Amino acid sequence: MGVWAQGPQDLRVQLIPILATTFDQGEQPIGVVAELEVTVEDRHDDKGMSVRFQSQPGRFSRRAQVAVVGAILDVARAANMSTDSLTISLKVPYRGVTVYGTSLSAMVGLTVIALAHGDFVKPDRVVTGTITRDGHIGPVSGIGLKLQAASIKELHLVLVPEEYDTADGDWEVPFMLHVSPVGTVRRAYQALTDSEFPQVPLTHF
């Protein structure tokens, strides 16, 4: 996992981990670590953000697509950053797999803004959560299962929302896995990239 490729200065690509839940052959819920390919191109125009969800090899559900687009815009809003010149492409590199749910949206949104700003997410770090319009990390379910999967994949740091889903109940942190609750996109960005959250100054006319 990590940087998959890097083209010209205006084109960046990164393969990132996401945490999810699914069902095993016995129909029991389990956590999984999957990967997504994120490409960000900074065009030489301001015609508006374009987000392309590739349908091969895998695909994104409509719900996941809406959550991802919203997360990108919400992170950009928190940074006062315009997305009008960005073309974003997202790919599920697994044949026949569909990504459902919304818990990937924080990871994708933060990655897109990092790539647009010239940063990269560290390869052994991940956040599970949504992003609210005021720039906070929203709660998701299945955290305990996701932490077990992250531990098996030997990820180093998992960021989880400070606000927990009450339906999750209690969960344990696997040995050697660093789990850190985060409340804002600023803190999540710093933890994922080891860089300061971009804050474009507002222009007053």
PDB file of C-alpha atoms in Angstrom:
ATOM      1  CA  MET A   1       0.000   0.000   0.000  1.00  0.00           C
ATOM      2  CA  GLY A   2       1.051   3.608  -0.360  1.00  0.00           C
ATOM      3  CA  VAL A   3       2.192   5.599  -3.370  1.00  0.00           C
ATOM      4  CA  TRP A   4       1.306   3.567  -6.437  1.00  0.00           C
ATOM      5  CA  ALA A   5       2.572   5.983  -9.083  1.00  0.00           C
ATOM      6  CA  GLN A   6       3.406   9.607  -9.565  1.00  0.00           C
ATOM      7  CA  GLY A   7       3.171  11.320 -12.921  1.00  0.00           C
ATOM      8  CA  PRO A   8       3.690  14.990 -13.750  1.00  0.00           C
ATOM      9  CA  GLN A   9       3.332  17.546 -10.990  1.00  0.00           C
ATOM     10  CA  ASP A  10      -0.362  18.041 -11.824  1.00  0.00           C
ATOM     11  CA  LEU A  11      -1.183  14.290 -11.686  1.00  0.00           C
ATOM     12  CA  ARG A  12      -0.854  12.162  -8.545  1.00  0.00           C
ATOM     13  CA  VAL A  13      -1.935   8.592  -7.833  1.00  0.00           C
ATOM     14  CA  GLN A  14      -2.062   6.715  -4.541  1.00  0.00           C
ATOM     15  CA  LEU A  15      -3.265   3.271  -3.515  1.00  0.00           C
ATOM     16  CA  ILE A  16      -4.910   3.609  -0.100  1.00  0.00           C
ATOM     17  CA  PRO A  17      -6.357   1.162   2.443  1.00  0.00           C
ATOM     18  CA  ILE A  18      -9.970   1.345   3.540  1.00  0.00           C
ATOM     19  CA  LEU A  19     -11.660  -0.534   6.381  1.00  0.00           C
ATOM     20  CA  ALA A  20     -14.969  -2.265   5.791  1.00  0.00           C
ATOM     21  CA  THR A  21     -17.169  -5.098   7.018  1.00  0.00           C
ATOM     22  CA  THR A  22     -18.618  -8.018   5.126  1.00  0.00           C
ATOM     23  CA  PHE A  23     -19.837 -11.569   5.836  1.00  0.00           C
ATOM     24  CA  ASP A  24     -17.857 -14.802   5.820  1.00  0.00           C
ATOM     25  CA  GLN A  25     -19.066 -18.106   4.365  1.00  0.00           C
ATOM     26  CA  GLY A  26     -20.990 -18.763   7.560  1.00  0.00           C
ATOM     27  CA  GLU A  27     -22.821 -15.426   7.211  1.00  0.00           C
ATOM     28  CA  GLN A  28     -20.958 -14.018  10.215  1.00  0.00           C
ATOM     29  CA  PRO A  29     -19.802 -10.376  10.073  1.00  0.00           C
ATOM     30  CA  ILE A  30     -16.054  -9.830   9.685  1.00  0.00           C
ATOM     31  CA  GLY A  31     -13.791  -6.854   9.087  1.00  0.00           C
ATOM     32  CA  VAL A  32     -11.727  -6.467   5.928  1.00  0.00           C
ATOM     33  CA  VAL A  33      -8.990  -4.186   4.657  1.00  0.00           C
ATOM     34  CA  ALA A  34      -9.403  -3.324   0.991  1.00  0.00           C
ATOM     35  CA  GLU A  35      -7.540  -0.924  -1.275  1.00  0.00           C
ATOM     36  CA  LEU A  36      -8.678   1.864  -3.562  1.00  0.00           C
ATOM     37  CA  GLU A  37      -6.750   3.632  -6.289  1.00  0.00           C
ATOM     38  CA  VAL A  38      -7.134   7.411  -6.067  1.00  0.00           C
ATOM     39  CA  THR A  39      -5.998   9.654  -8.936  1.00  0.00           C
ATOM     40  CA  VAL A  40      -6.058  13.452  -8.690  1.00  0.00           C
ATOM     41  CA  GLU A  41      -5.354  15.698 -11.673  1.00  0.00           C
ATOM     42  CA  ASP A  42      -5.059  19.457 -11.329  1.00  0.00           C
ATOM     43  CA  ARG A  43      -6.362  20.822 -14.632  1.00  0.00           C
ATOM     44  CA  HIS A  44      -5.521  24.217 -16.103  1.00  0.00           C
ATOM     45  CA  ASP A  45      -9.075  25.513 -15.941  1.00  0.00           C
ATOM     46  CA  ASP A  46     -11.808  26.222 -13.390  1.00  0.00           C
ATOM     47  CA  LYS A  47     -14.710  24.380 -15.020  1.00  0.00           C
ATOM     48  CA  GLY A  48     -15.694  22.495 -11.861  1.00  0.00           C
ATOM     49  CA  MET A  49     -14.731  19.341 -10.017  1.00  0.00           C
ATOM     50  CA  SER A  50     -15.122  16.065 -11.911  1.00  0.00           C
ATOM     51  CA  VAL A  51     -15.280  12.780 -10.010  1.00  0.00           C
ATOM     52  CA  ARG A  52     -15.112   9.557 -12.009  1.00  0.00           C
ATOM     53  CA  PHE A  53     -16.044   6.280 -10.342  1.00  0.00           C
ATOM     54  CA  GLN A  54     -14.652   3.510 -12.508  1.00  0.00           C
ATOM     55  CA  SER A  55     -16.919   0.482 -12.873  1.00  0.00           C
ATOM     56  CA  GLN A  56     -14.157  -2.047 -13.603  1.00  0.00           C
ATOM     57  CA  PRO A  57     -12.713  -4.239 -12.143  1.00  0.00           C
ATOM     58  CA  GLY A  58     -14.937  -3.420  -9.121  1.00  0.00           C
ATOM     59  CA  ARG A  59     -17.477  -0.702  -8.573  1.00  0.00           C
ATOM     60  CA  PHE A  60     -18.945   1.732  -6.039  1.00  0.00           C
ATOM     61  CA  SER A  61     -22.550   1.734  -4.871  1.00  0.00           C
ATOM     62  CA  ARG A  62     -24.549   4.905  -5.428  1.00  0.00           C
ATOM     63  CA  ARG A  63     -24.572   5.528  -1.673  1.00  0.00           C
ATOM     64  CA  ALA A  64     -20.791   5.258  -1.487  1.00  0.00           C
ATOM     65  CA  GLN A  65     -20.401   7.626  -4.438  1.00  0.00           C
ATOM     66  CA  VAL A  66     -22.597  10.303  -2.863  1.00  0.00           C
ATOM     67  CA  ALA A  67     -20.726  10.010   0.455  1.00  0.00           C
ATOM     68  CA  VAL A  68     -17.316  10.297  -1.213  1.00  0.00           C
ATOM     69  CA  VAL A  69     -18.208  13.380  -3.259  1.00  0.00           C
ATOM     70  CA  GLY A  70     -19.663  15.038  -0.171  1.00  0.00           C
ATOM     71  CA  ALA A  71     -16.556  14.221   1.874  1.00  0.00           C
ATOM     72  CA  ILE A  72     -14.221  15.709  -0.736  1.00  0.00           C
ATOM     73  CA  LEU A  73     -16.226  18.921  -0.769  1.00  0.00           C
ATOM     74  CA  ASP A  74     -16.433  19.059   3.029  1.00  0.00           C
ATOM     75  CA  VAL A  75     -12.666  18.646   3.495  1.00  0.00           C
ATOM     76  CA  ALA A  76     -12.025  21.250   0.810  1.00  0.00           C
ATOM     77  CA  ARG A  77     -14.459  23.630   2.518  1.00  0.00           C
ATOM     78  CA  ALA A  78     -12.622  23.211   5.831  1.00  0.00           C
ATOM     79  CA  ALA A  79      -9.369  24.123   4.039  1.00  0.00           C
ATOM     80  CA  ASN A  80     -10.934  27.028   2.096  1.00  0.00           C
ATOM     81  CA  MET A  81      -9.654  25.193  -0.986  1.00  0.00           C
ATOM     82  CA  SER A  82     -11.318  25.346  -4.397  1.00  0.00           C
ATOM     83  CA  THR A  83     -11.909  22.032  -6.179  1.00  0.00           C
ATOM     84  CA  ASP A  84     -12.967  23.639  -9.477  1.00  0.00           C
ATOM     85  CA  SER A  85      -9.817  22.525 -11.333  1.00  0.00           C
ATOM     86  CA  LEU A  86      -9.708  18.936 -10.041  1.00  0.00           C
ATOM     87  CA  THR A  87     -10.450  15.735 -11.946  1.00  0.00           C
ATOM     88  CA  ILE A  88     -10.628  12.795  -9.539  1.00  0.00           C
ATOM     89  CA  SER A  89     -10.719   9.133 -10.532  1.00  0.00           C
ATOM     90  CA  LEU A  90     -11.469   6.293  -8.111  1.00  0.00           C
ATOM     91  CA  LYS A  91     -11.022   2.585  -8.830  1.00  0.00           C
ATOM     92  CA  VAL A  92     -11.779  -0.621  -6.909  1.00  0.00           C
ATOM     93  CA  PRO A  93      -8.984  -2.996  -8.042  1.00  0.00           C
ATOM     94  CA  TYR A  94     -10.945  -6.204  -7.353  1.00  0.00           C
ATOM     95  CA  ARG A  95     -13.011  -7.900 -10.046  1.00  0.00           C
ATOM     96  CA  GLY A  96     -16.702  -8.202  -9.212  1.00  0.00           C
ATOM     97  CA  VAL A  97     -16.455  -6.364  -5.872  1.00  0.00           C
ATOM     98  CA  THR A  98     -18.858  -3.550  -4.968  1.00  0.00           C
ATOM     99  CA  VAL A  99     -17.962  -1.057  -2.244  1.00  0.00           C
ATOM    100  CA  TYR A 100     -21.011  -0.157  -0.182  1.00  0.00           C
ATOM    101  CA  GLY A 101     -21.499   2.138   2.793  1.00  0.00           C
ATOM    102  CA  THR A 102     -20.084   5.496   3.756  1.00  0.00           C
ATOM    103  CA  SER A 103     -17.231   4.771   6.170  1.00  0.00           C
ATOM    104  CA  LEU A 104     -14.618   5.031   3.388  1.00  0.00           C
ATOM    105  CA  SER A 105     -15.614   8.629   2.663  1.00  0.00           C
ATOM    106  CA  ALA A 106     -13.353  10.317   5.235  1.00  0.00           C
ATOM    107  CA  MET A 107     -10.306   8.385   4.003  1.00  0.00           C
ATOM    108  CA  VAL A 108     -11.012   9.211   0.370  1.00  0.00           C
ATOM    109  CA  GLY A 109     -11.864  12.856   1.038  1.00  0.00           C
ATOM    110  CA  LEU A 110      -8.708  13.456   3.057  1.00  0.00           C
ATOM    111  CA  THR A 111      -6.560  11.608   0.504  1.00  0.00           C
ATOM    112  CA  VAL A 112      -7.895  13.677  -2.401  1.00  0.00           C
ATOM    113  CA  ILE A 113      -7.151  16.965  -0.664  1.00  0.00           C
ATOM    114  CA  ALA A 114      -3.726  15.689   0.405  1.00  0.00           C
ATOM    115  CA  LEU A 115      -2.822  14.740  -3.165  1.00  0.00           C
ATOM    116  CA  ALA A 116      -4.154  18.044  -4.489  1.00  0.00           C
ATOM    117  CA  HIS A 117      -1.998  19.851  -1.929  1.00  0.00           C
ATOM    118  CA  GLY A 118       1.144  17.845  -2.727  1.00  0.00           C
ATOM    119  CA  ASP A 119       1.033  15.508   0.284  1.00  0.00           C
ATOM    120  CA  PHE A 120       0.560  11.738   0.543  1.00  0.00           C
ATOM    121  CA  VAL A 121      -1.166   9.610   3.172  1.00  0.00           C
ATOM    122  CA  LYS A 122       1.343   7.411   4.984  1.00  0.00           C
ATOM    123  CA  PRO A 123       0.948   3.820   3.721  1.00  0.00           C
ATOM    124  CA  ASP A 124       0.300   2.189   7.105  1.00  0.00           C
ATOM    125  CA  ARG A 125      -2.384   4.625   8.292  1.00  0.00           C
ATOM    126  CA  VAL A 126      -6.137   4.742   7.761  1.00  0.00           C
ATOM    127  CA  VAL A 127      -9.232   6.498   9.036  1.00  0.00           C
ATOM    128  CA  THR A 128     -12.720   5.027   9.169  1.00  0.00           C
ATOM    129  CA  GLY A 129     -15.546   7.521   9.358  1.00  0.00           C
ATOM    130  CA  THR A 130     -17.636  10.060   7.526  1.00  0.00           C
ATOM    131  CA  ILE A 131     -17.163  13.825   7.316  1.00  0.00           C
ATOM    132  CA  THR A 132     -19.761  16.335   8.403  1.00  0.00           C
ATOM    133  CA  ARG A 133     -20.374  19.678   6.723  1.00  0.00           C
ATOM    134  CA  ASP A 134     -18.661  21.483   9.604  1.00  0.00           C
ATOM    135  CA  GLY A 135     -15.453  19.474   9.199  1.00  0.00           C
ATOM    136  CA  HIS A 136     -15.849  16.826  11.881  1.00  0.00           C
ATOM    137  CA  ILE A 137     -15.301  13.063  11.640  1.00  0.00           C
ATOM    138  CA  GLY A 138     -18.704  11.367  11.865  1.00  0.00           C
ATOM    139  CA  PRO A 139     -19.419   8.004  13.539  1.00  0.00           C
ATOM    140  CA  VAL A 140     -19.512   4.647  11.749  1.00  0.00           C
ATOM    141  CA  SER A 141     -20.328   1.104  12.810  1.00  0.00           C
ATOM    142  CA  GLY A 142     -18.294  -2.097  12.994  1.00  0.00           C
ATOM    143  CA  ILE A 143     -15.179  -0.529  14.499  1.00  0.00           C
ATOM    144  CA  GLY A 144     -14.210  -3.602  16.505  1.00  0.00           C
ATOM    145  CA  LEU A 145     -14.297  -5.828  13.413  1.00  0.00           C
ATOM    146  CA  LYS A 146     -12.367  -3.270  11.387  1.00  0.00           C
ATOM    147  CA  LEU A 147      -9.643  -3.040  14.036  1.00  0.00           C
ATOM    148  CA  GLN A 148      -9.168  -6.807  13.952  1.00  0.00           C
ATOM    149  CA  ALA A 149      -8.755  -6.684  10.170  1.00  0.00           C
ATOM    150  CA  ALA A 150      -6.327  -3.755  10.420  1.00  0.00           C
ATOM    151  CA  SER A 151      -4.234  -5.688  12.921  1.00  0.00           C
ATOM    152  CA  ILE A 152      -4.058  -8.752  10.664  1.00  0.00           C
ATOM    153  CA  LYS A 153      -2.912  -6.536   7.778  1.00  0.00           C
ATOM    154  CA  GLU A 154      -0.282  -4.987  10.094  1.00  0.00           C
ATOM    155  CA  LEU A 155      -1.449  -1.427   9.710  1.00  0.00           C
ATOM    156  CA  HIS A 156       0.218   0.858  12.240  1.00  0.00           C
ATOM    157  CA  LEU A 157      -2.374   3.545  12.969  1.00  0.00           C
ATOM    158  CA  VAL A 158      -6.162   3.504  12.753  1.00  0.00           C
ATOM    159  CA  LEU A 159      -8.059   6.745  13.300  1.00  0.00           C
ATOM    160  CA  VAL A 160     -11.609   6.323  14.586  1.00  0.00           C
ATOM    161  CA  PRO A 161     -14.296   8.941  15.251  1.00  0.00           C
ATOM    162  CA  GLU A 162     -14.369  10.438  18.733  1.00  0.00           C
ATOM    163  CA  GLU A 163     -18.139   9.920  18.619  1.00  0.00           C
ATOM    164  CA  TYR A 164     -18.920   6.196  18.627  1.00  0.00           C
ATOM    165  CA  ASP A 165     -21.917   4.394  17.189  1.00  0.00           C
ATOM    166  CA  THR A 166     -23.784   3.180  20.293  1.00  0.00           C
ATOM    167  CA  ALA A 167     -24.837   0.027  18.433  1.00  0.00           C
ATOM    168  CA  ASP A 168     -21.194  -1.086  18.384  1.00  0.00           C
ATOM    169  CA  GLY A 169     -20.987  -1.685  22.116  1.00  0.00           C
ATOM    170  CA  ASP A 170     -17.542  -2.242  23.611  1.00  0.00           C
ATOM    171  CA  TRP A 171     -14.574  -3.254  21.483  1.00  0.00           C
ATOM    172  CA  GLU A 172     -10.954  -4.107  22.216  1.00  0.00           C
ATOM    173  CA  VAL A 173      -7.799  -2.722  20.638  1.00  0.00           C
ATOM    174  CA  PRO A 174      -5.629  -5.520  19.194  1.00  0.00           C
ATOM    175  CA  PHE A 175      -2.092  -5.834  20.507  1.00  0.00           C
ATOM    176  CA  MET A 176       0.457  -3.561  18.763  1.00  0.00           C
ATOM    177  CA  LEU A 177      -2.217  -1.600  16.881  1.00  0.00           C
ATOM    178  CA  HIS A 178      -2.280   2.122  17.567  1.00  0.00           C
ATOM    179  CA  VAL A 179      -5.855   3.450  17.628  1.00  0.00           C
ATOM    180  CA  SER A 180      -6.466   7.177  17.934  1.00  0.00           C
ATOM    181  CA  PRO A 181      -9.883   8.888  18.211  1.00  0.00           C
ATOM    182  CA  VAL A 182     -10.101  12.064  16.117  1.00  0.00           C
ATOM    183  CA  GLY A 183     -12.805  14.694  15.994  1.00  0.00           C
ATOM    184  CA  THR A 184     -11.845  17.019  13.139  1.00  0.00           C
ATOM    185  CA  VAL A 185     -10.502  16.804   9.601  1.00  0.00           C
ATOM    186  CA  ARG A 186      -7.545  18.944  10.676  1.00  0.00           C
ATOM    187  CA  ARG A 187      -6.395  16.395  13.264  1.00  0.00           C
ATOM    188  CA  ALA A 188      -7.096  13.470  10.952  1.00  0.00           C
ATOM    189  CA  TYR A 189      -5.103  15.047   8.110  1.00  0.00           C
ATOM    190  CA  GLN A 190      -2.100  15.692  10.349  1.00  0.00           C
ATOM    191  CA  ALA A 191      -2.173  12.129  11.698  1.00  0.00           C
ATOM    192  CA  LEU A 192      -2.460  10.569   8.230  1.00  0.00           C
ATOM    193  CA  THR A 193       0.176  12.688   6.462  1.00  0.00           C
ATOM    194  CA  ASP A 194       2.486  14.066   9.163  1.00  0.00           C
ATOM    195  CA  SER A 195       1.847  17.445   7.507  1.00  0.00           C
ATOM    196  CA  GLU A 196      -0.104  20.507   8.542  1.00  0.00           C
ATOM    197  CA  PHE A 197      -3.678  20.748   7.332  1.00  0.00           C
ATOM    198  CA  PRO A 198      -3.787  23.113   4.329  1.00  0.00           C
ATOM    199  CA  GLN A 199      -5.558  26.354   5.139  1.00  0.00           C
ATOM    200  CA  VAL A 200      -5.952  28.609   2.134  1.00  0.00           C
ATOM    201  CA  PRO A 201      -6.447  32.229   3.301  1.00  0.00           C
ATOM    202  CA  LEU A 202      -9.840  33.696   2.538  1.00  0.00           C
ATOM    203  CA  THR A 203      -9.787  36.523   0.013  1.00  0.00           C
ATOM    204  CA  HIS A 204     -11.910  39.556   0.788  1.00  0.00           C
ATOM    205  CA  PHE A 205     -13.142  41.838  -1.968  1.00  0.00           C
TER     206      PHE A 205
END
